[in-house]
PDB file of C-alpha atoms in Angstrom:
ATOM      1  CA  UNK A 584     -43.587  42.882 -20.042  1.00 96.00           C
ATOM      2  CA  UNK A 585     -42.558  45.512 -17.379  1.00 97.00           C
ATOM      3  CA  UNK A 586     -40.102  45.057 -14.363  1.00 97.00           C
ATOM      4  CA  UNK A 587     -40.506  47.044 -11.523  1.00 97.00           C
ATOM      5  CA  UNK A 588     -37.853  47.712  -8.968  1.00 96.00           C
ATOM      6  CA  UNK A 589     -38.226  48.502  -5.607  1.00 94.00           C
ATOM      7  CA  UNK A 590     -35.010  50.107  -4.478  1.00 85.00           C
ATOM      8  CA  UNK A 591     -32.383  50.692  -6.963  1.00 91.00           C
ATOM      9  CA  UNK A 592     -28.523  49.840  -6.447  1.00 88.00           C
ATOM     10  CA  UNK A 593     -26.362  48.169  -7.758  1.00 89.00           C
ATOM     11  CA  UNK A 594     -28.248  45.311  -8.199  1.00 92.00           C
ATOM     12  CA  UNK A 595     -31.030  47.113 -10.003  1.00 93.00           C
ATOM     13  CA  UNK A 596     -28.749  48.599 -12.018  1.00 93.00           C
ATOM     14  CA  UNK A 597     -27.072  45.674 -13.400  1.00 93.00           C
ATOM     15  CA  UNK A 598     -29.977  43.840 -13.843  1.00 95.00           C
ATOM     16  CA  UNK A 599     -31.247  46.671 -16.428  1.00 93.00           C
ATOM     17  CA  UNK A 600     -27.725  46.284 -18.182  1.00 92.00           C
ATOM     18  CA  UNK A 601     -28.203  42.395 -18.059  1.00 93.00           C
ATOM     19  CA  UNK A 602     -31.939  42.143 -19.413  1.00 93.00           C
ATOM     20  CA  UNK A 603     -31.487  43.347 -22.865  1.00 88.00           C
ATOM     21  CA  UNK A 604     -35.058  43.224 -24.354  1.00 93.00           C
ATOM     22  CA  UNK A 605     -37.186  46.122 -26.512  1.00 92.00           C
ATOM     23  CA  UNK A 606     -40.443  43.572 -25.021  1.00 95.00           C
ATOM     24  CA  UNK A 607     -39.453  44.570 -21.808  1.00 96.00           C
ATOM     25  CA  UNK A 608     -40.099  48.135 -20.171  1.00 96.00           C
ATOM     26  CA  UNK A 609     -38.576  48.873 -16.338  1.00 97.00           C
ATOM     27  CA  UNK A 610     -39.659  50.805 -13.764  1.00 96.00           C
ATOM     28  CA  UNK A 611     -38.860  52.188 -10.059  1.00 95.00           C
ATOM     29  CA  UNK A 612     -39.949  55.089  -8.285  1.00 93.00           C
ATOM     30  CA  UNK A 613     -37.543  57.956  -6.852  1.00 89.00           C
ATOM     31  CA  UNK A 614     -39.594  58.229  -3.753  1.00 89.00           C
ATOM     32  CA  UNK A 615     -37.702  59.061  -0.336  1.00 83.00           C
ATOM     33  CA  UNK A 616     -34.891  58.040  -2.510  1.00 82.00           C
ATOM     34  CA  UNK A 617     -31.388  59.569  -1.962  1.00 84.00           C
ATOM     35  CA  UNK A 618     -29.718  61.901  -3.832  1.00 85.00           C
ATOM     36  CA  UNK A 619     -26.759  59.377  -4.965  1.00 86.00           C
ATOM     37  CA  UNK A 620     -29.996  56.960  -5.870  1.00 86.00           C
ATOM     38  CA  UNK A 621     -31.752  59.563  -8.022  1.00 87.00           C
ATOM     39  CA  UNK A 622     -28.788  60.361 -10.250  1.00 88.00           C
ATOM     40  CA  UNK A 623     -27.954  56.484 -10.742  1.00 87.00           C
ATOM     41  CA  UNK A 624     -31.965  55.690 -11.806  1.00 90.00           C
ATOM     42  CA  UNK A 625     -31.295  59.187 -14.351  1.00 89.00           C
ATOM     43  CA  UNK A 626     -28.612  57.400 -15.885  1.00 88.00           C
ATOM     44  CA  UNK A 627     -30.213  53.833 -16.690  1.00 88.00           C
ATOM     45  CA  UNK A 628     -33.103  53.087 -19.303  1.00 79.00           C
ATOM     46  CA  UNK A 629     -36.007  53.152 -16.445  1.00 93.00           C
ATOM     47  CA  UNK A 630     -39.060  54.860 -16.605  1.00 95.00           C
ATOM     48  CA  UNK A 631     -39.688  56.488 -13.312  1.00 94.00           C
ATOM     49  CA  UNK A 632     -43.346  56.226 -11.735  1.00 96.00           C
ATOM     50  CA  UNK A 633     -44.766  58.338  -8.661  1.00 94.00           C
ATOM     51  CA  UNK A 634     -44.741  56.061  -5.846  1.00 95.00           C
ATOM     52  CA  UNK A 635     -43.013  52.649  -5.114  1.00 95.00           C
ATOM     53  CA  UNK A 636     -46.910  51.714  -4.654  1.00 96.00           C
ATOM     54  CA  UNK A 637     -47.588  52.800  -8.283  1.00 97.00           C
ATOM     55  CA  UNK A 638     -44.455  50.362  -9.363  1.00 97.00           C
ATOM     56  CA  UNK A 639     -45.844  47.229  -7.639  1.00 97.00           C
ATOM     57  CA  UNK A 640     -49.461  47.442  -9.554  1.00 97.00           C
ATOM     58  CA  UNK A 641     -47.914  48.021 -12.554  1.00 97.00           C
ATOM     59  CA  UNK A 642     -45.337  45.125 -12.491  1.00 97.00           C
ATOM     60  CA  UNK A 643     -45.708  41.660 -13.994  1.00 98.00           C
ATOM     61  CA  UNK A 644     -42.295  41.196 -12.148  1.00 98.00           C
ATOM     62  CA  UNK A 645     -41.302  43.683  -9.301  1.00 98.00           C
ATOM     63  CA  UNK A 646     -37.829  42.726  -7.882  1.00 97.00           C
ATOM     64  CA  UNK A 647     -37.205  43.697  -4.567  1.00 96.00           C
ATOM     65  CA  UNK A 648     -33.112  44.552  -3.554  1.00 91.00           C
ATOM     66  CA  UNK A 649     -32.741  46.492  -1.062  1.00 85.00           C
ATOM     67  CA  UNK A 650     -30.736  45.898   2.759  1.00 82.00           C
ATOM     68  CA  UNK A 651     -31.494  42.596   4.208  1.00 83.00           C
ATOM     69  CA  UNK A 652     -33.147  44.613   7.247  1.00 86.00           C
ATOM     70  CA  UNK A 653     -35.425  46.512   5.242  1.00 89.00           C
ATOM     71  CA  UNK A 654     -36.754  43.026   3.160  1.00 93.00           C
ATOM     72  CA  UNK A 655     -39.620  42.258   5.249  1.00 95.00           C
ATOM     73  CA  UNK A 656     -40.571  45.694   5.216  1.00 95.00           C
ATOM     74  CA  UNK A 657     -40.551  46.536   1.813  1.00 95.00           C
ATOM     75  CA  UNK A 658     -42.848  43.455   1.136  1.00 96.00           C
ATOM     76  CA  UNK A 659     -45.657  43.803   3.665  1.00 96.00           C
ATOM     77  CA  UNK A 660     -45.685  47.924   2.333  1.00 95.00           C
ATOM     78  CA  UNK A 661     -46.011  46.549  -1.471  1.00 96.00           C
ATOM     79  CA  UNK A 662     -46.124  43.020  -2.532  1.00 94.00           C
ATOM     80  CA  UNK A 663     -49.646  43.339  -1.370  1.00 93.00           C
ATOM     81  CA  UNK A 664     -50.401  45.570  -4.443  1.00 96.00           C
ATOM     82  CA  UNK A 665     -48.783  43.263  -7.207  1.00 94.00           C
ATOM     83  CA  UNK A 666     -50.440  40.662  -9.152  1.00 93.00           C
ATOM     84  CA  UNK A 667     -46.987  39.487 -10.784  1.00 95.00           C
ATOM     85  CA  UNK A 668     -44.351  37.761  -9.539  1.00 97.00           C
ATOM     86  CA  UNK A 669     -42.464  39.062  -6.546  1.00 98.00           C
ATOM     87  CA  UNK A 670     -38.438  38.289  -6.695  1.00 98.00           C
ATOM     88  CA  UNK A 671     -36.950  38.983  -3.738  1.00 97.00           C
ATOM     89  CA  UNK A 672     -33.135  39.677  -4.201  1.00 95.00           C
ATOM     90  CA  UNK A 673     -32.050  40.455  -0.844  1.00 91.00           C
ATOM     91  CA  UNK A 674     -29.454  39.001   1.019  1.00 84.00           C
ATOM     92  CA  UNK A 675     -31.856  37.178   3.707  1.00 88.00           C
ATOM     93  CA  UNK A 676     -32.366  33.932   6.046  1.00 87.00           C
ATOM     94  CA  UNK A 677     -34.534  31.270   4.887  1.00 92.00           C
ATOM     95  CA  UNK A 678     -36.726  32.205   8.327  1.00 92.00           C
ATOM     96  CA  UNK A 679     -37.338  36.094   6.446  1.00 92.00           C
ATOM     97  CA  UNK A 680     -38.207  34.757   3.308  1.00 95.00           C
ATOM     98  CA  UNK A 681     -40.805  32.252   5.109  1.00 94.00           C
ATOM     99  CA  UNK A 682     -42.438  35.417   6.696  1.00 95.00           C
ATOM    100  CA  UNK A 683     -42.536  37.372   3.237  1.00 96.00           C
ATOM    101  CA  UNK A 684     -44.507  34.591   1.905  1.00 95.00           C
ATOM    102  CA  UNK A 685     -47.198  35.308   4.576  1.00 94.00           C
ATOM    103  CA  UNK A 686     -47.759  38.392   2.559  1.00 94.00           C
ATOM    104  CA  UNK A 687     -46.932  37.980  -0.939  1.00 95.00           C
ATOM    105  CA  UNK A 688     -48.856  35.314  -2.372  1.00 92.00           C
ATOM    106  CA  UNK A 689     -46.391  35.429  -5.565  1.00 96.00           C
ATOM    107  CA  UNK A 690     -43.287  35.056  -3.925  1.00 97.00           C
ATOM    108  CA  UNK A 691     -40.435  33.511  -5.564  1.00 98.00           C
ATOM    109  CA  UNK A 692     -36.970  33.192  -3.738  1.00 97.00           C
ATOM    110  CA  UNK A 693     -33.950  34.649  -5.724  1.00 97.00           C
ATOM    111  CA  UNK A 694     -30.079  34.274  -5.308  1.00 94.00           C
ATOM    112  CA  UNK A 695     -27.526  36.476  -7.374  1.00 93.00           C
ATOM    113  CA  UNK A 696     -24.470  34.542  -6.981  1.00 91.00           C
ATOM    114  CA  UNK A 697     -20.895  35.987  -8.199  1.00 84.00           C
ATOM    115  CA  UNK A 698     -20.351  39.753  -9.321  1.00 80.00           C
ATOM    116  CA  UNK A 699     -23.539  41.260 -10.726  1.00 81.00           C
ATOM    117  CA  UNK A 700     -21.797  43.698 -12.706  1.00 80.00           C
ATOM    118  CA  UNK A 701     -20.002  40.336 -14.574  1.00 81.00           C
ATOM    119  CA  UNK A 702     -21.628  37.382 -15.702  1.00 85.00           C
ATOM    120  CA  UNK A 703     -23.566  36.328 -12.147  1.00 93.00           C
ATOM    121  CA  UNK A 704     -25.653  33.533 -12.023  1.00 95.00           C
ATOM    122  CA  UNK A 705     -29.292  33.668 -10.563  1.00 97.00           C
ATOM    123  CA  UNK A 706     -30.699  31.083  -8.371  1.00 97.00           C
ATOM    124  CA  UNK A 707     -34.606  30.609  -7.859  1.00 98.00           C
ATOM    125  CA  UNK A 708     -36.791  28.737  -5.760  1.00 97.00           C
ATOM    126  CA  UNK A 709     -40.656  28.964  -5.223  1.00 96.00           C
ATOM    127  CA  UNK A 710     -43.772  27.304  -7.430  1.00 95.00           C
ATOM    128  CA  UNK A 711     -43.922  30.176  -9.616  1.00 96.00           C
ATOM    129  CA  UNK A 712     -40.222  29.837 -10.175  1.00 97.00           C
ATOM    130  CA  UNK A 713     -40.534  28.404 -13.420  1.00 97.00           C
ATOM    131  CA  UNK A 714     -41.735  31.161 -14.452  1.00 97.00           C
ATOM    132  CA  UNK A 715     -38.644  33.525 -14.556  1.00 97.00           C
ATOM    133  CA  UNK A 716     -36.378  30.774 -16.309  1.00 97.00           C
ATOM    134  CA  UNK A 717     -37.173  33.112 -19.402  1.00 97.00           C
ATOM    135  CA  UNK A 718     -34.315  35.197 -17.994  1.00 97.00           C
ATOM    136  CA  UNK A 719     -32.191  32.514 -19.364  1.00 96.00           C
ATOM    137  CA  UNK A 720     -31.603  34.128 -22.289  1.00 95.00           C
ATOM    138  CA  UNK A 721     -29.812  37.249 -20.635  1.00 95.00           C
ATOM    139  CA  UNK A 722     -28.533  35.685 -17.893  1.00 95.00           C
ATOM    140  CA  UNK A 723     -27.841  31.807 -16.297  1.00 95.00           C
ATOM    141  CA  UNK A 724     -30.759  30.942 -14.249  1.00 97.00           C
ATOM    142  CA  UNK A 725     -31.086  28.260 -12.338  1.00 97.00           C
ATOM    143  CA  UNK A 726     -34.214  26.744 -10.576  1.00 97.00           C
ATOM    144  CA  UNK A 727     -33.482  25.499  -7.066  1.00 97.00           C
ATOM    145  CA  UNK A 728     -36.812  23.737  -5.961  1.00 97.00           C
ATOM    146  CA  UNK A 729     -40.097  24.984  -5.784  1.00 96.00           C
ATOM    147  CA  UNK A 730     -39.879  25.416  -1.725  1.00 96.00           C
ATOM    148  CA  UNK A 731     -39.298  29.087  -1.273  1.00 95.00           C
ATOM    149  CA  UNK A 732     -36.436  29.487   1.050  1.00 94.00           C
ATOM    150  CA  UNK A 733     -33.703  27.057  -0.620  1.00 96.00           C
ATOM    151  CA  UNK A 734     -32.522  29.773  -2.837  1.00 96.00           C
ATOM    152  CA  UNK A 735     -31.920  31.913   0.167  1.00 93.00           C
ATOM    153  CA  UNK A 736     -30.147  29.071   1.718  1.00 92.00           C
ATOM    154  CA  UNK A 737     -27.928  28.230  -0.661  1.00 93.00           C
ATOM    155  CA  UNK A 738     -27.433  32.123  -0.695  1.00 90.00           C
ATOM    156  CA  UNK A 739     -26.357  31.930   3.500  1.00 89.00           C
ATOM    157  CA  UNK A 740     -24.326  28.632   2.852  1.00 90.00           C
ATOM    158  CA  UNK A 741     -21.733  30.499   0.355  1.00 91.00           C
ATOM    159  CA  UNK A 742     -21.994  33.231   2.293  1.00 88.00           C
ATOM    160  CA  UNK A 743     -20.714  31.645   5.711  1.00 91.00           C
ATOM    161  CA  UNK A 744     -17.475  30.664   3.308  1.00 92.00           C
ATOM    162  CA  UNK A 745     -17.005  34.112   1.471  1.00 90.00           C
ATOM    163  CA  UNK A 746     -17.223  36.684   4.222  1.00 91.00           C
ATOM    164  CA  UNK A 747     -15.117  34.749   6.936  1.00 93.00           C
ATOM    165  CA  UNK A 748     -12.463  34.011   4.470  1.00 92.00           C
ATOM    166  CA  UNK A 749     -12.528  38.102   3.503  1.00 92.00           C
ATOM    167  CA  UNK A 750     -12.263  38.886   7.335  1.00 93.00           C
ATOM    168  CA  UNK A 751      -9.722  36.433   7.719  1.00 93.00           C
ATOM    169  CA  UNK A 752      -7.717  38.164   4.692  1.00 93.00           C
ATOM    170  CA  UNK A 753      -8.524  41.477   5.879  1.00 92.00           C
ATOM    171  CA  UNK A 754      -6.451  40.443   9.362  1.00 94.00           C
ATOM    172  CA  UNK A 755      -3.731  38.374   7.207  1.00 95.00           C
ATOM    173  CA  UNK A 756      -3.001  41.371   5.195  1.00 94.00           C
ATOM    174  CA  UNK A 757      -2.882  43.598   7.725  1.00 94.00           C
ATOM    175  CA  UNK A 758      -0.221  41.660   9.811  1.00 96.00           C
ATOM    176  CA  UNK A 759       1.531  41.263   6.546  1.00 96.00           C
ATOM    177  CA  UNK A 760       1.460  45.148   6.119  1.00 95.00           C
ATOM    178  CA  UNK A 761       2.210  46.207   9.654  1.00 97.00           C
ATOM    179  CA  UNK A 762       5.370  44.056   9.513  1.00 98.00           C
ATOM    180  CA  UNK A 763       6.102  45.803   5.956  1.00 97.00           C
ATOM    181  CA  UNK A 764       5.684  42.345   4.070  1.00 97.00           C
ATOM    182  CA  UNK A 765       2.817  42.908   2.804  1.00 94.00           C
ATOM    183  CA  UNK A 766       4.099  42.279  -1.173  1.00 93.00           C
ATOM    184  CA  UNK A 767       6.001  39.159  -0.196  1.00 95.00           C
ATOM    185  CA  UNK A 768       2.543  38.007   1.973  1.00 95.00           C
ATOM    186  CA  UNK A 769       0.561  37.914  -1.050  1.00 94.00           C
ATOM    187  CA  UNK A 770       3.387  36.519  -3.396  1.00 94.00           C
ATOM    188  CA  UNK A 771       3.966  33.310  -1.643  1.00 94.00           C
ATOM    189  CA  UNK A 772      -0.037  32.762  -1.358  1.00 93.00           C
ATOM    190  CA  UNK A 773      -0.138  33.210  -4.774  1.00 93.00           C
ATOM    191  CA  UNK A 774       2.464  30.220  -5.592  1.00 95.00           C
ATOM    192  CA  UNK A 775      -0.433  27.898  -4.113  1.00 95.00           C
ATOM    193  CA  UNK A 776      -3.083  29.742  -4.920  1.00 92.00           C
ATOM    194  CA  UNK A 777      -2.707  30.982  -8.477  1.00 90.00           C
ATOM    195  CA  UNK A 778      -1.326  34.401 -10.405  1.00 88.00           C
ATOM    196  CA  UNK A 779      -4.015  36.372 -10.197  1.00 91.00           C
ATOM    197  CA  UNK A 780      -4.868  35.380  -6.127  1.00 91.00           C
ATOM    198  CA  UNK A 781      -3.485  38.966  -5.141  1.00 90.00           C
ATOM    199  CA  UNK A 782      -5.835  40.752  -7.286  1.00 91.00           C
ATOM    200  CA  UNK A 783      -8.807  38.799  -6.039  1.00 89.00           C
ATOM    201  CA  UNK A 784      -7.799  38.971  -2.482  1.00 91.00           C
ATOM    202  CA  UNK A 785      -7.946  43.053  -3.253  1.00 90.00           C
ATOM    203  CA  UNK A 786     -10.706  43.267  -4.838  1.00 89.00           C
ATOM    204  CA  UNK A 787     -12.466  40.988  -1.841  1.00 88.00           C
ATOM    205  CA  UNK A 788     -10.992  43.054   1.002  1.00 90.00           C
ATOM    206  CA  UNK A 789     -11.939  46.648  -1.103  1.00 90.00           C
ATOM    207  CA  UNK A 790     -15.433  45.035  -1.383  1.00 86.00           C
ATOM    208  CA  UNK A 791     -16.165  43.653   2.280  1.00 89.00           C
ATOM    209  CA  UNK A 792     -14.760  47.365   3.849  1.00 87.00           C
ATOM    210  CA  UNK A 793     -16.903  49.260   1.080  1.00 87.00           C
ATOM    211  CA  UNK A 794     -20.249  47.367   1.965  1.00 85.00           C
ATOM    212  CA  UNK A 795     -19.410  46.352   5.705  1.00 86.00           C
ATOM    213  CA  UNK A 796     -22.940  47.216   7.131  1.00 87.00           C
ATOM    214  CA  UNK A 797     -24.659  45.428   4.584  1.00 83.00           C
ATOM    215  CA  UNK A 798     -22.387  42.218   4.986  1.00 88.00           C
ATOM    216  CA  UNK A 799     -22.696  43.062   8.432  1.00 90.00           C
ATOM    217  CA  UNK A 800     -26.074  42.646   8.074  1.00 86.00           C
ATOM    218  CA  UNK A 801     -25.831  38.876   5.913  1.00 85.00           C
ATOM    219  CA  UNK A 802     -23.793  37.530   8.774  1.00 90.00           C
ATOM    220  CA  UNK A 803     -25.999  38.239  11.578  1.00 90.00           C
ATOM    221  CA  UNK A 804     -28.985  36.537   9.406  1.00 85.00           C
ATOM    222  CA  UNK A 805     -26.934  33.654   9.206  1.00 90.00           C
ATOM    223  CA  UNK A 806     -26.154  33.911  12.994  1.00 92.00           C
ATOM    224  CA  UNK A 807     -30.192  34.245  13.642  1.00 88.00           C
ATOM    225  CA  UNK A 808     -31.263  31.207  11.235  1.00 89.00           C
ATOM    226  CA  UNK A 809     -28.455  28.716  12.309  1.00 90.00           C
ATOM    227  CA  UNK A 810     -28.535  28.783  15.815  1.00 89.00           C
ATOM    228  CA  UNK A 811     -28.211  25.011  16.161  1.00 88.00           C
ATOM    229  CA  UNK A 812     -24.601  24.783  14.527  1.00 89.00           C
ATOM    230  CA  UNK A 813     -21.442  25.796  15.182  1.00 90.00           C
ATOM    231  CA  UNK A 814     -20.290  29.357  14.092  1.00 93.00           C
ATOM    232  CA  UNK A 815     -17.416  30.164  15.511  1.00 95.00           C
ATOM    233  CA  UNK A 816     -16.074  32.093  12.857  1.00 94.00           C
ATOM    234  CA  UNK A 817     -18.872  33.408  11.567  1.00 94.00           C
ATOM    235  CA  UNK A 818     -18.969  35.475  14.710  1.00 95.00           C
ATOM    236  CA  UNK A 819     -15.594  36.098  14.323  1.00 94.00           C
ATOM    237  CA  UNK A 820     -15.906  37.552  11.331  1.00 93.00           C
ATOM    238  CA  UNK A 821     -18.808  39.612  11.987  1.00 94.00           C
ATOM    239  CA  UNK A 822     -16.620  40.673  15.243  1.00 93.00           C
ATOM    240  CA  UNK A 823     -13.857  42.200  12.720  1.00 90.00           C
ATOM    241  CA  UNK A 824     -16.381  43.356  10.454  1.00 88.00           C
ATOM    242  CA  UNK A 825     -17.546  45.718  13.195  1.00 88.00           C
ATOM    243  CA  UNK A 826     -14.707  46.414  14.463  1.00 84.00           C
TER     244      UNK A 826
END
């Protein structure tokens, strides 16, 4: 079996780590790739092909992870040329996902839920989904429905809770700071919230203000899809994110 991947981060990356198997060759493509991109594919066991184009016909499984912008993108420039399934990783609204299925007639809806780089858990939707519950046996995978989209929406609803609460901790700790309390701030959370709450409020702060575009990015797609409810601070949070 081969797995192609179109873009290659972090997610890529880990995936390659995760998906232990001698019966199963990757691939990806350093095309108009970045320098910082180039040197991370030269590390990990991935064979690397001409063109992106060249990855998708060659795939029985081409993953697309990328930037939630650039999702619809990459799939109308090359799910067209892959007769395998088409797992789309990115961080997108139900309402994206429905327009990739216009053009990818393999489409299966994927969620990546917890850290990638330790012991995440992927969600799938789609009718081909049942297809890539062989990745049980490297990592949990769960099958959402066969409507493509729930995956993506269960993606958005966790999202709406993660990324306010680290904007909201982000301003809580820098009150805390500014008023040179910033030790005590996180001690007293952590007598309701458990020992190691400091470290996990760290590492969630570090992570939101290394990737803010990108989770800049995830809230506004939440913004666009749910424009019936109430998301007050959602907006918020996308307010501090820019900020």
């Amino acid at each position: 079996m081969i797995i192609g991947f179109i873009g290659f981060g972090k997610v890529s990356q880990n995936l390659v780590k995760l998906i232990n198997s001698e019966d199963i060759e990757f691939i990806t493509s350093a095309e108009n790739r970045s320098y910082k991109t180039i040197e991370n594919i030269k590390k990990s066991n991935v064979k690397v092909l001409d063109s992106f184009k060249d990855v998708a016909i060659r795939s029985d499984i081409l993953i697309s992870a990328n930037s939630p912008k650039g999702a619809l993108g990459v799939a109308k420039d090359f799910g067209k040329y892959t007769d395998g399934i088409y797992l789309d990783l990115n961080n997108i609204s139900p309402d994206t996902i429905f327009e990739i299925n216009k053009h990818v007639g393999t489409l299966v809806d994927g969620a990546i839920i917890g850290k990638v780089d330790f012991n995440p858990m992927l969600y799938v939707s789609g009718n081909m989904s049942d297809e890539l519950l062989f990745l049980r046996e490297f990592i949990e995978t769960r099958k959402v429905s066969d409507e493509a989209g729930d995956a993506s929406k269960l993606k958005l609803f966790r999202s709406v809770y993660t990324k306010t609460l680290s904007a909201l901790l982000m301003e809580s700790a820098e009150i805390a700071r500014n008023n040179d309390l910033e030790e005590e701030f996180f001690d007293i959370l952590a007598l309701t919230e458990g020992d190691d709450f400091k470290e996990k409020s760290l590492s969630r702060i570090n992570n939101t203000l290394n990737n803010s575009k990108r989770k800049s990015e995830e809230l506004e797609e939440i913004i666009n899809y749910f424009t019936k409810e109430d998301l007050v601070m959602v907006r918020a949070a996308l307010e501090k994110l820019n900020q």
